[in-house]
C-alpha cells in the first residue's frame, strides 16, 4: 500500500482527483485544509503507483511525493523519526539533502529541521550533504499537527506539466 502527497493547482483538486482515480483505480483521496494538497492512498506498491502516474497523461497534477511515515508535528519527533528512516537507507559516503515543507504553524522553522536533522545524519551515518544533486532526499511535509516523512531517491519525486 502506498501513500502519496499530490500537489495540484489551487481550485483543481476535483480534476486531479479524477485523474488519480483514472490512473490508479481504487484509491482513497483526502483533501487537506491547504488548497492544492491531496493525500492519496492506494493498494498498489509505491513503485507501481509511481510508474503508472509518471506515464499517465495528466493536466491537473504538479508533483507527486511518496510518503512513508506520519508523526506528530513536534520538532524532536520529526528529527528522531527522520533519522531512523535515514539511518535504515542512507549508507556511509552516500549523498543526501533534507527538505522540509511547512504548512501551518505547528513547527517554528523548516530550515531549523533541515539543518538539525541534516547535521545528525552527516555526523552519525557519515553521509555527505549535497543540496544540488543528492542520491537521497529526506523529505518532510508538515501538514498542520501531522508530519509525513520519507527517505526517497530523487527519481521517486514526480514533477508534471500542468495545463492552466
PDB file of C-alpha atoms in Angstrom:
ATOM      1  CA  UNK A   1       0.000   0.000   0.000  1.00  0.00           C
ATOM      2  CA  UNK A   2       1.344   3.404  -0.988  1.00  0.00           C
ATOM      3  CA  UNK A   3       0.594   6.848   0.403  1.00  0.00           C
ATOM      4  CA  UNK A   4       1.329   9.832  -1.814  1.00  0.00           C
ATOM      5  CA  UNK A   5       1.258  13.578  -1.363  1.00  0.00           C
ATOM      6  CA  UNK A   6      -0.025  15.190  -4.549  1.00  0.00           C
ATOM      7  CA  UNK A   7       0.143  18.926  -5.215  1.00  0.00           C
ATOM      8  CA  UNK A   8      -2.253  20.468  -7.717  1.00  0.00           C
ATOM      9  CA  UNK A   9      -3.199  23.965  -8.887  1.00  0.00           C
ATOM     10  CA  UNK A  10      -5.443  25.671  -6.352  1.00  0.00           C
ATOM     11  CA  UNK A  11      -9.068  25.041  -7.299  1.00  0.00           C
ATOM     12  CA  UNK A  12      -8.257  21.994  -9.487  1.00  0.00           C
ATOM     13  CA  UNK A  13      -8.441  19.416  -6.698  1.00  0.00           C
ATOM     14  CA  UNK A  14     -11.534  17.823  -8.273  1.00  0.00           C
ATOM     15  CA  UNK A  15      -9.858  17.443 -11.670  1.00  0.00           C
ATOM     16  CA  UNK A  16      -6.737  15.993 -10.057  1.00  0.00           C
ATOM     17  CA  UNK A  17      -8.833  13.546  -8.017  1.00  0.00           C
ATOM     18  CA  UNK A  18     -10.485  12.246 -11.187  1.00  0.00           C
ATOM     19  CA  UNK A  19      -7.109  11.870 -12.910  1.00  0.00           C
ATOM     20  CA  UNK A  20      -5.756   9.952  -9.909  1.00  0.00           C
ATOM     21  CA  UNK A  21      -8.798   7.635  -9.903  1.00  0.00           C
ATOM     22  CA  UNK A  22      -8.484   7.022 -13.655  1.00  0.00           C
ATOM     23  CA  UNK A  23      -4.771   6.289 -13.369  1.00  0.00           C
ATOM     24  CA  UNK A  24      -4.690   4.200 -10.187  1.00  0.00           C
ATOM     25  CA  UNK A  25      -8.172   2.711  -9.970  1.00  0.00           C
ATOM     26  CA  UNK A  26      -9.286   2.090  -6.387  1.00  0.00           C
ATOM     27  CA  UNK A  27      -7.826   4.990  -4.388  1.00  0.00           C
ATOM     28  CA  UNK A  28      -8.743   6.942  -1.284  1.00  0.00           C
ATOM     29  CA  UNK A  29      -8.172  10.654  -1.807  1.00  0.00           C
ATOM     30  CA  UNK A  30      -8.254  13.064   1.102  1.00  0.00           C
ATOM     31  CA  UNK A  31      -8.219  16.792   0.688  1.00  0.00           C
ATOM     32  CA  UNK A  32      -6.231  18.679   3.265  1.00  0.00           C
ATOM     33  CA  UNK A  33      -7.091  22.069   4.668  1.00  0.00           C
ATOM     34  CA  UNK A  34      -4.454  23.528   2.339  1.00  0.00           C
ATOM     35  CA  UNK A  35      -5.651  24.280  -1.156  1.00  0.00           C
ATOM     36  CA  UNK A  36      -3.821  22.262  -3.764  1.00  0.00           C
ATOM     37  CA  UNK A  37      -2.642  19.488  -1.416  1.00  0.00           C
ATOM     38  CA  UNK A  38      -4.102  15.962  -1.562  1.00  0.00           C
ATOM     39  CA  UNK A  39      -3.196  12.777   0.324  1.00  0.00           C
ATOM     40  CA  UNK A  40      -3.720   9.653  -1.784  1.00  0.00           C
ATOM     41  CA  UNK A  41      -3.777   6.046  -0.566  1.00  0.00           C
ATOM     42  CA  UNK A  42      -3.678   3.117  -2.963  1.00  0.00           C
ATOM     43  CA  UNK A  43      -3.311  -0.645  -2.571  1.00  0.00           C
ATOM     44  CA  UNK A  44      -0.646  -0.585  -5.279  1.00  0.00           C
ATOM     45  CA  UNK A  45       3.004  -0.665  -4.279  1.00  0.00           C
ATOM     46  CA  UNK A  46       4.834   2.644  -4.192  1.00  0.00           C
ATOM     47  CA  UNK A  47       6.880   1.616  -7.230  1.00  0.00           C
ATOM     48  CA  UNK A  48       3.833   0.599  -9.261  1.00  0.00           C
ATOM     49  CA  UNK A  49       1.835   3.720  -8.358  1.00  0.00           C
ATOM     50  CA  UNK A  50       4.753   5.998  -9.285  1.00  0.00           C
ATOM     51  CA  UNK A  51       5.372   4.159 -12.565  1.00  0.00           C
ATOM     52  CA  UNK A  52       1.709   4.475 -13.567  1.00  0.00           C
ATOM     53  CA  UNK A  53       1.469   8.151 -12.607  1.00  0.00           C
ATOM     54  CA  UNK A  54       4.723   9.034 -14.340  1.00  0.00           C
ATOM     55  CA  UNK A  55       3.425   7.627 -17.644  1.00  0.00           C
ATOM     56  CA  UNK A  56      -0.227   8.698 -17.248  1.00  0.00           C
ATOM     57  CA  UNK A  57      -1.197  11.875 -19.077  1.00  0.00           C
ATOM     58  CA  UNK A  58      -2.483  14.429 -16.566  1.00  0.00           C
ATOM     59  CA  UNK A  59      -3.463  18.092 -16.735  1.00  0.00           C
ATOM     60  CA  UNK A  60      -4.051  18.971 -13.068  1.00  0.00           C
ATOM     61  CA  UNK A  61      -1.123  17.480 -11.121  1.00  0.00           C
ATOM     62  CA  UNK A  62       2.066  19.386 -10.258  1.00  0.00           C
ATOM     63  CA  UNK A  63       4.026  16.976  -8.107  1.00  0.00           C
ATOM     64  CA  UNK A  64       3.769  13.509  -6.525  1.00  0.00           C
ATOM     65  CA  UNK A  65       5.845  12.556  -3.487  1.00  0.00           C
ATOM     66  CA  UNK A  66       5.663   9.139  -1.770  1.00  0.00           C
ATOM     67  CA  UNK A  67       5.096   9.325   1.999  1.00  0.00           C
ATOM     68  CA  UNK A  68       6.387   6.661   4.379  1.00  0.00           C
ATOM     69  CA  UNK A  69       5.649   7.617   7.962  1.00  0.00           C
ATOM     70  CA  UNK A  70       3.397  10.053   9.800  1.00  0.00           C
ATOM     71  CA  UNK A  71       4.371  11.545  13.166  1.00  0.00           C
ATOM     72  CA  UNK A  72       3.164  14.375  15.397  1.00  0.00           C
ATOM     73  CA  UNK A  73       4.402  17.786  14.297  1.00  0.00           C
ATOM     74  CA  UNK A  74       6.899  18.169  17.116  1.00  0.00           C
ATOM     75  CA  UNK A  75      10.456  19.070  16.168  1.00  0.00           C
ATOM     76  CA  UNK A  76      12.035  16.370  18.349  1.00  0.00           C
ATOM     77  CA  UNK A  77       9.743  13.651  16.970  1.00  0.00           C
ATOM     78  CA  UNK A  78      10.311  14.718  13.359  1.00  0.00           C
ATOM     79  CA  UNK A  79      14.089  14.657  13.825  1.00  0.00           C
ATOM     80  CA  UNK A  80      14.049  11.322  15.687  1.00  0.00           C
ATOM     81  CA  UNK A  81      11.838   9.507  13.149  1.00  0.00           C
ATOM     82  CA  UNK A  82      13.525  11.171  10.185  1.00  0.00           C
ATOM     83  CA  UNK A  83      16.888   9.981  11.480  1.00  0.00           C
ATOM     84  CA  UNK A  84      15.613   6.409  11.988  1.00  0.00           C
ATOM     85  CA  UNK A  85      14.351   6.238   8.403  1.00  0.00           C
ATOM     86  CA  UNK A  86      17.536   7.832   7.044  1.00  0.00           C
ATOM     87  CA  UNK A  87      19.821   5.502   9.004  1.00  0.00           C
ATOM     88  CA  UNK A  88      17.989   2.480   7.573  1.00  0.00           C
ATOM     89  CA  UNK A  89      18.524   3.602   3.933  1.00  0.00           C
ATOM     90  CA  UNK A  90      21.416   6.014   3.546  1.00  0.00           C
ATOM     91  CA  UNK A  91      24.821   4.334   3.620  1.00  0.00           C
ATOM     92  CA  UNK A  92      28.129   5.817   4.708  1.00  0.00           C
ATOM     93  CA  UNK A  93      29.551   8.066   1.988  1.00  0.00           C
ATOM     94  CA  UNK A  94      26.245   8.450   0.104  1.00  0.00           C
ATOM     95  CA  UNK A  95      24.920  11.954  -0.505  1.00  0.00           C
ATOM     96  CA  UNK A  96      21.657  13.356   0.816  1.00  0.00           C
ATOM     97  CA  UNK A  97      19.640  16.527   1.322  1.00  0.00           C
ATOM     98  CA  UNK A  98      16.914  17.228   3.864  1.00  0.00           C
ATOM     99  CA  UNK A  99      13.892  19.090   2.502  1.00  0.00           C
ATOM    100  CA  UNK A 100      11.131  20.323   4.807  1.00  0.00           C
ATOM    101  CA  UNK A 101       7.914  21.967   3.610  1.00  0.00           C
ATOM    102  CA  UNK A 102       5.874  23.544   6.389  1.00  0.00           C
ATOM    103  CA  UNK A 103       2.142  24.130   6.175  1.00  0.00           C
ATOM    104  CA  UNK A 104       0.567  25.594   9.283  1.00  0.00           C
ATOM    105  CA  UNK A 105       2.334  26.874  12.393  1.00  0.00           C
ATOM    106  CA  UNK A 106       2.998  23.664  14.312  1.00  0.00           C
ATOM    107  CA  UNK A 107       6.751  23.974  13.977  1.00  0.00           C
ATOM    108  CA  UNK A 108       8.735  27.184  14.152  1.00  0.00           C
ATOM    109  CA  UNK A 109      11.024  26.745  11.170  1.00  0.00           C
ATOM    110  CA  UNK A 110      11.527  24.367   8.245  1.00  0.00           C
ATOM    111  CA  UNK A 111      15.168  25.453   7.962  1.00  0.00           C
ATOM    112  CA  UNK A 112      15.795  24.550  11.606  1.00  0.00           C
ATOM    113  CA  UNK A 113      14.622  20.980  10.996  1.00  0.00           C
ATOM    114  CA  UNK A 114      16.618  20.704   7.758  1.00  0.00           C
ATOM    115  CA  UNK A 115      19.810  21.874   9.480  1.00  0.00           C
ATOM    116  CA  UNK A 116      19.452  19.824  12.689  1.00  0.00           C
ATOM    117  CA  UNK A 117      18.387  16.587  11.000  1.00  0.00           C
ATOM    118  CA  UNK A 118      20.984  17.028   8.261  1.00  0.00           C
ATOM    119  CA  UNK A 119      23.752  17.539  10.821  1.00  0.00           C
ATOM    120  CA  UNK A 120      22.688  14.424  12.740  1.00  0.00           C
ATOM    121  CA  UNK A 121      22.656  12.255   9.593  1.00  0.00           C
ATOM    122  CA  UNK A 122      26.000  13.668   8.447  1.00  0.00           C
ATOM    123  CA  UNK A 123      27.620  13.022  11.823  1.00  0.00           C
ATOM    124  CA  UNK A 124      26.140   9.640  12.779  1.00  0.00           C
ATOM    125  CA  UNK A 125      25.776   7.981   9.357  1.00  0.00           C
ATOM    126  CA  UNK A 126      28.872   9.671   7.906  1.00  0.00           C
ATOM    127  CA  UNK A 127      26.908  10.628   4.798  1.00  0.00           C
ATOM    128  CA  UNK A 128      27.675  13.614   2.576  1.00  0.00           C
ATOM    129  CA  UNK A 129      25.422  16.667   2.277  1.00  0.00           C
ATOM    130  CA  UNK A 130      24.710  17.558  -1.355  1.00  0.00           C
ATOM    131  CA  UNK A 131      21.947  20.114  -1.742  1.00  0.00           C
ATOM    132  CA  UNK A 132      22.116  20.261  -5.549  1.00  0.00           C
ATOM    133  CA  UNK A 133      22.244  16.638  -6.680  1.00  0.00           C
ATOM    134  CA  UNK A 134      21.796  14.199  -3.771  1.00  0.00           C
ATOM    135  CA  UNK A 135      21.493  10.425  -4.025  1.00  0.00           C
ATOM    136  CA  UNK A 136      18.769  10.587  -1.345  1.00  0.00           C
ATOM    137  CA  UNK A 137      16.201  13.070  -0.084  1.00  0.00           C
ATOM    138  CA  UNK A 138      14.938  13.064   3.472  1.00  0.00           C
ATOM    139  CA  UNK A 139      11.580  14.597   2.563  1.00  0.00           C
ATOM    140  CA  UNK A 140       9.449  16.160   5.298  1.00  0.00           C
ATOM    141  CA  UNK A 141       5.937  17.519   4.769  1.00  0.00           C
ATOM    142  CA  UNK A 142       4.495  19.307   7.810  1.00  0.00           C
ATOM    143  CA  UNK A 143       0.710  19.248   7.425  1.00  0.00           C
ATOM    144  CA  UNK A 144      -0.586  21.034  10.496  1.00  0.00           C
ATOM    145  CA  UNK A 145      -0.392  18.757  13.542  1.00  0.00           C
ATOM    146  CA  UNK A 146       0.781  15.738  11.469  1.00  0.00           C
ATOM    147  CA  UNK A 147       4.062  15.423   9.615  1.00  0.00           C
ATOM    148  CA  UNK A 148       4.907  12.983   6.834  1.00  0.00           C
ATOM    149  CA  UNK A 149       8.492  11.768   6.421  1.00  0.00           C
ATOM    150  CA  UNK A 150      10.106   9.854   3.552  1.00  0.00           C
ATOM    151  CA  UNK A 151      13.621   8.864   2.587  1.00  0.00           C
ATOM    152  CA  UNK A 152      13.478   8.627  -1.184  1.00  0.00           C
ATOM    153  CA  UNK A 153      15.571   8.778  -4.330  1.00  0.00           C
ATOM    154  CA  UNK A 154      15.215  11.941  -6.453  1.00  0.00           C
ATOM    155  CA  UNK A 155      13.612   9.918  -9.267  1.00  0.00           C
ATOM    156  CA  UNK A 156      10.769   8.945  -6.903  1.00  0.00           C
ATOM    157  CA  UNK A 157       9.560  12.561  -6.918  1.00  0.00           C
ATOM    158  CA  UNK A 158       7.411  13.042  -9.998  1.00  0.00           C
ATOM    159  CA  UNK A 159       7.006  16.541 -11.426  1.00  0.00           C
ATOM    160  CA  UNK A 160       4.404  17.011 -14.142  1.00  0.00           C
ATOM    161  CA  UNK A 161       3.316  19.737 -16.535  1.00  0.00           C
ATOM    162  CA  UNK A 162       0.022  21.418 -15.696  1.00  0.00           C
ATOM    163  CA  UNK A 163      -2.396  22.855 -18.221  1.00  0.00           C
ATOM    164  CA  UNK A 164      -3.840  26.041 -16.785  1.00  0.00           C
TER     165      UNK A 164
END
